[in-house]
Short mmCIF file of C-alpha atoms in Angstrom, two decimals:
data_model
loop_
_atom_site.label_atom_id
_atom_site.label_comp_id
_atom_site.label_asym_id
_atom_site.label_seq_id
_atom_site.Cartn_x
_atom_site.Cartn_y
_atom_site.Cartn_z
CA MET S 1 -71.70 24.77 74.17
CA ASP S 2 -69.54 23.16 71.51
CA LEU S 3 -70.38 24.23 67.98
CA ASN S 4 -71.40 21.66 65.40
CA ALA S 5 -68.44 21.11 63.11
CA ILE S 6 -69.10 21.23 59.37
CA TYR S 7 -66.13 20.03 57.34
CA LEU S 8 -65.78 21.14 53.72
CA VAL S 9 -63.24 18.98 51.90
CA SER S 10 -62.16 19.38 48.29
CA ASP S 11 -59.42 18.40 45.86
CA SER S 12 -59.46 22.00 44.58
CA VAL S 13 -60.33 25.38 46.15
CA GLY S 14 -63.61 24.08 47.52
CA GLU S 15 -65.84 26.84 46.20
CA THR S 16 -68.62 24.44 45.22
CA ALA S 17 -69.00 22.89 48.67
CA ASP S 18 -68.68 26.30 50.30
CA LEU S 19 -71.42 27.86 48.15
CA VAL S 20 -73.79 24.90 48.49
CA ILE S 21 -73.47 24.62 52.27
CA ARG S 22 -73.62 28.35 52.97
CA SER S 23 -76.73 28.58 50.79
CA ALA S 24 -78.36 25.68 52.65
CA LEU S 25 -77.45 27.16 56.05
CA PHE S 26 -79.64 30.18 55.33
CA GLN S 27 -82.61 27.83 55.71
CA PHE S 28 -81.76 27.16 59.35
CA GLU S 29 -82.16 29.81 62.03
CA THR S 30 -79.04 28.92 63.96
CA GLU S 31 -75.45 29.97 64.34
CA ASN S 32 -74.50 26.83 66.21
CA TYR S 33 -71.92 25.66 63.73
CA GLN S 34 -68.33 26.15 62.67
CA LEU S 35 -67.11 25.70 59.10
CA LYS S 36 -63.78 23.93 58.73
CA LYS S 37 -62.48 24.08 55.18
CA TYR S 38 -59.81 21.79 53.72
CA SER S 39 -58.73 22.62 50.18
CA TYR S 40 -56.43 20.84 47.70
CA VAL S 41 -56.72 17.47 49.42
CA GLN S 42 -54.78 15.15 47.12
CA THR S 43 -53.85 12.01 49.08
CA PRO S 44 -55.52 9.26 51.13
CA GLU S 45 -53.28 10.23 54.05
CA GLU S 46 -54.80 13.71 54.09
CA ILE S 47 -58.28 12.19 54.13
CA ASP S 48 -57.26 9.94 57.05
CA ALA S 49 -56.07 12.97 59.02
CA ILE S 50 -59.27 14.94 58.33
CA CYS S 51 -61.53 12.06 59.32
CA ALA S 52 -59.50 11.49 62.49
CA LYS S 53 -59.89 15.16 63.40
CA ALA S 54 -63.63 15.06 62.65
CA GLY S 55 -63.92 12.03 64.92
CA GLU S 56 -62.61 14.13 67.81
CA ASP S 57 -65.51 16.60 67.48
CA GLU S 58 -68.64 15.87 69.47
CA LYS S 59 -70.85 16.57 66.46
CA ALA S 60 -69.35 16.67 62.97
CA MET S 61 -70.45 16.32 59.37
CA ILE S 62 -68.28 16.16 56.26
CA PHE S 63 -69.27 17.53 52.87
CA TYR S 64 -66.81 16.75 50.12
CA THR S 65 -66.16 17.36 46.43
CA PHE S 66 -63.70 15.07 44.67
CA VAL S 67 -63.68 14.79 40.88
CA GLN S 68 -61.57 11.61 41.05
CA LYS S 69 -63.94 8.76 41.86
CA GLU S 70 -61.22 6.78 43.68
CA MET S 71 -60.70 9.65 46.13
CA ALA S 72 -64.44 10.09 46.59
CA ALA S 73 -64.81 6.35 47.26
CA TYR S 74 -61.92 6.40 49.73
CA MET S 75 -63.44 9.36 51.57
CA GLN S 76 -66.81 7.59 51.79
CA ASP S 77 -65.13 4.43 53.10
CA ARG S 78 -63.19 6.31 55.78
CA ILE S 79 -66.33 8.22 56.84
CA GLU S 80 -68.27 4.98 57.29
CA LYS S 81 -65.47 3.27 59.20
CA ALA S 82 -65.13 6.28 61.52
CA GLY S 83 -68.89 6.34 62.15
CA LEU S 84 -69.19 9.88 60.80
CA ILE S 85 -71.87 11.54 58.68
CA GLY S 86 -70.77 12.53 55.18
CA VAL S 87 -72.29 13.87 51.98
CA ASP S 88 -70.69 13.44 48.55
CA ILE S 89 -71.71 16.55 46.61
CA TYR S 90 -70.04 15.83 43.27
CA SER S 91 -70.33 12.10 42.54
CA PRO S 92 -74.11 11.91 41.87
CA VAL S 93 -73.82 14.89 39.52
CA MET S 94 -70.81 13.45 37.71
CA LYS S 95 -72.53 10.07 37.38
CA GLY S 96 -75.71 11.63 36.01
CA LEU S 97 -73.87 13.75 33.46
CA GLY S 98 -71.79 10.75 32.40
CA GLN S 99 -74.97 8.81 31.71
CA LEU S 100 -76.48 11.74 29.83
CA PHE S 101 -73.46 12.39 27.59
CA GLN S 102 -72.27 8.77 27.45
CA LEU S 103 -68.79 10.08 28.29
CA LYS S 104 -66.28 9.59 31.06
CA PRO S 105 -65.38 12.71 33.09
CA LEU S 106 -61.83 14.06 32.84
CA GLU S 107 -61.41 13.88 36.64
CA LYS S 108 -59.00 16.83 36.69
CA PRO S 109 -59.29 18.88 39.90
CA GLY S 110 -59.54 22.66 39.43
CA ILE S 111 -60.06 22.48 35.67
CA ASN S 112 -62.87 25.05 35.89
CA ARG S 113 -60.41 27.60 37.27
CA GLN S 114 -57.90 27.34 34.45
CA LEU S 115 -57.34 30.46 32.36
CA ASN S 116 -59.26 29.61 29.23
CA LYS S 117 -60.97 31.49 26.46
CA GLU S 118 -64.17 31.86 28.49
CA TYR S 119 -62.23 33.48 31.34
CA PHE S 120 -60.64 36.08 29.07
CA ASN S 121 -63.99 36.77 27.39
CA ARG S 122 -65.49 37.45 30.80
CA VAL S 123 -62.70 39.85 31.74
CA GLU S 124 -63.13 41.61 28.40
CA ALA S 125 -66.88 41.92 28.97
CA ILE S 126 -66.37 43.41 32.44
CA GLU S 127 -63.87 45.94 31.12
CA PHE S 128 -66.31 46.82 28.32
CA SER S 129 -69.22 47.36 30.72
CA VAL S 130 -67.11 49.59 32.96
CA LYS S 131 -65.86 51.63 29.99
CA TYR S 132 -69.34 52.20 28.59
CA ASP S 133 -71.15 52.66 31.90
CA ASP S 134 -73.67 55.47 32.42
CA GLY S 135 -73.48 56.77 28.83
CA ARG S 136 -69.82 57.81 29.06
CA ASP S 137 -69.14 56.98 25.44
CA PRO S 138 -71.99 56.45 22.93
CA ARG S 139 -69.64 54.48 20.67
CA GLY S 140 -70.22 51.55 22.99
CA ILE S 141 -73.83 51.32 21.82
CA GLU S 142 -72.91 49.87 18.44
CA LYS S 143 -70.33 47.49 19.96
CA ALA S 144 -72.47 46.15 22.81
CA ASP S 145 -74.46 42.93 22.90
CA ILE S 146 -77.14 44.59 24.99
CA ILE S 147 -77.87 48.25 25.81
CA LEU S 148 -79.71 49.07 29.03
CA ILE S 149 -81.66 52.33 29.24
CA GLY S 150 -83.60 53.81 32.12
CA VAL S 151 -83.85 56.59 34.68
CA SER S 152 -81.47 56.86 37.61
CA ARG S 153 -81.62 54.03 40.20
CA THR S 154 -83.05 51.32 37.99
CA SER S 155 -80.02 49.08 38.62
CA LYS S 156 -78.38 49.70 35.24
CA THR S 157 -74.78 49.59 36.49
CA PRO S 158 -74.97 46.54 38.82
CA LEU S 159 -76.97 44.69 36.18
CA SER S 160 -74.34 45.55 33.55
CA ILE S 161 -71.57 44.09 35.71
CA TYR S 162 -73.60 41.00 36.57
CA LEU S 163 -74.28 40.33 32.90
CA ALA S 164 -70.62 40.99 32.08
CA ASN S 165 -69.77 38.09 34.39
CA LYS S 166 -71.94 36.01 32.07
CA ASN S 167 -69.79 37.16 29.12
CA VAL S 168 -72.33 39.73 27.89
CA LYS S 169 -70.98 43.10 26.76
CA VAL S 170 -73.31 45.77 28.09
CA ALA S 171 -73.53 49.52 27.61
CA ASN S 172 -76.01 51.49 29.70
CA ILE S 173 -77.56 54.87 29.02
CA PRO S 174 -79.29 57.08 31.62
CA LEU S 175 -82.51 58.79 30.58
CA PHE S 176 -83.51 62.19 31.95
CA PRO S 177 -85.55 65.02 30.39
CA GLU S 178 -82.74 67.60 30.31
CA SER S 179 -80.58 65.54 27.95
CA LYS S 180 -81.38 63.90 24.64
CA PRO S 181 -80.31 60.26 24.45
CA PRO S 182 -77.56 59.35 21.95
CA LYS S 183 -78.86 59.11 18.39
CA GLU S 184 -77.33 55.62 18.15
CA ILE S 185 -80.10 54.05 20.23
CA PHE S 186 -82.58 54.93 17.49
CA THR S 187 -80.51 53.44 14.68
CA ILE S 188 -79.54 49.99 16.01
CA ALA S 189 -81.84 46.95 16.17
CA PRO S 190 -84.41 47.61 18.93
CA GLU S 191 -84.22 44.02 20.19
CA ARG S 192 -80.72 44.77 21.48
CA ILE S 193 -82.08 47.47 23.80
CA ILE S 194 -83.64 46.74 27.18
CA GLY S 195 -85.63 49.43 28.97
CA LEU S 196 -85.59 49.28 32.78
CA VAL S 197 -88.37 50.85 34.84
CA ASN S 198 -89.03 51.05 38.56
CA SER S 199 -92.10 51.98 40.57
CA PRO S 200 -92.34 55.62 41.72
CA LYS S 201 -92.51 54.49 45.37
CA LYS S 202 -89.40 52.33 45.07
CA LEU S 203 -87.50 55.07 43.25
CA ASN S 204 -88.47 57.53 45.96
CA GLU S 205 -87.08 55.19 48.62
CA VAL S 206 -83.80 54.32 46.91
CA ARG S 207 -83.13 57.91 45.85
CA LYS S 208 -83.62 59.16 49.41
CA GLU S 209 -81.09 56.57 50.59
CA ARG S 210 -78.72 57.65 47.82
CA LEU S 211 -78.99 61.28 48.94
CA LYS S 212 -78.23 60.26 52.52
CA THR S 213 -75.02 58.49 51.47
CA LEU S 214 -74.00 61.69 49.64
CA GLY S 215 -74.73 63.81 52.72
CA LEU S 216 -77.58 65.63 50.99
CA PRO S 217 -81.08 66.27 52.35
CA PRO S 218 -83.71 63.68 51.33
CA SER S 219 -86.01 66.53 50.36
CA ALA S 220 -83.91 67.35 47.26
CA SER S 221 -85.88 67.34 44.01
CA TYR S 222 -83.96 64.25 42.81
CA ALA S 223 -86.04 62.13 45.19
CA GLY S 224 -89.25 64.12 44.87
CA MET S 225 -92.28 62.29 43.51
CA GLU S 226 -93.04 65.00 40.96
CA ARG S 227 -89.54 64.73 39.51
CA ILE S 228 -89.68 60.93 39.50
CA LEU S 229 -92.98 60.85 37.63
CA GLU S 230 -91.63 63.35 35.10
CA GLU S 231 -88.58 61.17 34.44
CA LEU S 232 -90.61 57.98 34.17
CA GLU S 233 -92.99 59.58 31.69
CA TYR S 234 -90.04 60.81 29.61
CA ALA S 235 -88.37 57.37 29.70
CA ASP S 236 -91.64 55.71 28.71
CA ARG S 237 -91.87 57.92 25.61
CA ILE S 238 -88.32 57.07 24.58
CA MET S 239 -88.83 53.33 25.09
CA LYS S 240 -92.04 53.34 23.09
CA GLN S 241 -90.33 55.29 20.33
CA ILE S 242 -87.58 52.68 20.17
CA GLY S 243 -89.98 49.74 20.54
CA CYS S 244 -87.65 47.89 22.90
CA GLU S 245 -88.23 45.22 25.54
CA VAL S 246 -89.15 46.76 28.91
CA ILE S 247 -88.56 45.16 32.33
CA ASP S 248 -90.03 46.38 35.61
CA VAL S 249 -87.26 45.88 38.18
CA SER S 250 -89.21 47.17 41.19
CA ASN S 251 -89.75 43.69 42.69
CA LYS S 252 -86.86 41.85 41.08
CA ALA S 253 -83.41 40.99 42.33
CA ILE S 254 -80.47 41.66 39.99
CA GLU S 255 -80.20 37.93 39.32
CA GLU S 256 -83.87 37.69 38.27
CA THR S 257 -83.59 40.60 35.86
CA ALA S 258 -80.37 39.18 34.43
CA ASP S 259 -81.98 35.76 33.91
CA HIS S 260 -84.87 37.47 32.10
CA ILE S 261 -82.42 39.26 29.79
CA LEU S 262 -80.35 36.13 29.10
CA HIS S 263 -83.51 34.20 28.25
CA TYR S 264 -84.66 37.08 26.04
CA MET S 265 -81.30 37.03 24.22
CA ASP S 266 -81.72 33.30 23.54
CA VAL S 267 -85.29 33.72 22.31
CA MET S 268 -84.33 36.64 20.07
CA ASN S 269 -81.18 34.83 18.92
CA ILE S 270 -78.95 37.75 19.91
CA SER S 271 -75.35 36.62 19.46
CA ARG S 272 -72.49 38.00 21.50
CA LYS S 273 -70.10 40.22 19.58
CA GLN S 274 -66.35 39.65 19.42
CA LEU S 275 -64.26 42.75 20.09
#
């Protein structure tokens, strides 16, 4: 059986079309398709060749992203003349934003990938979050935009990196009864600290999996319910002492928790520091 051909055509890398279509494909329980990606399409002749190739497939559909309206219009015209099915992903968005801002778009392909100030800020934030991960250096507490605290396996590190990709400088501090937390977390503004908690059942599950990956028996005290409850009780005392925001991550994806934190930062008017 021939696979349905899905063409992704762009005047740049084509990340937008790729992300949109792959996300939509998750809603269909089928693998009866083949993605055919065409990046950096710059001329009408290239569009002609792509449409001709799509016409040779038994079943084909073209999704395209062109920031130049002339190229988008040409693609649409060629699709209609070839009797193909096509979807313009960018043009409705560009038109809507143009109406909103009362401005004309720049129509420069790949402009979002240029090395600009935002890009370097993001790299800096990632490097910061790696440097001050897992309480390695308490000096990061005073330099960070946000400090995450919590017991082991509450997603502190992946959340730090995710937020760093949003240009947020994050330091994270593990909490466990045998070690006092850095004194700095009691001296900075409590609104800059986020406490992360997880359910005992979830912690038991993820810690057992962690022990397996380390080649250790799942019966180790690290994953034991008694130990988990002890740690959670200790962390709860610390968080109440600080008076910080607390998020239960037990039923949240990293993205959900990050969105909660970003919204919290906006509400609390927490600005991002410059290093």
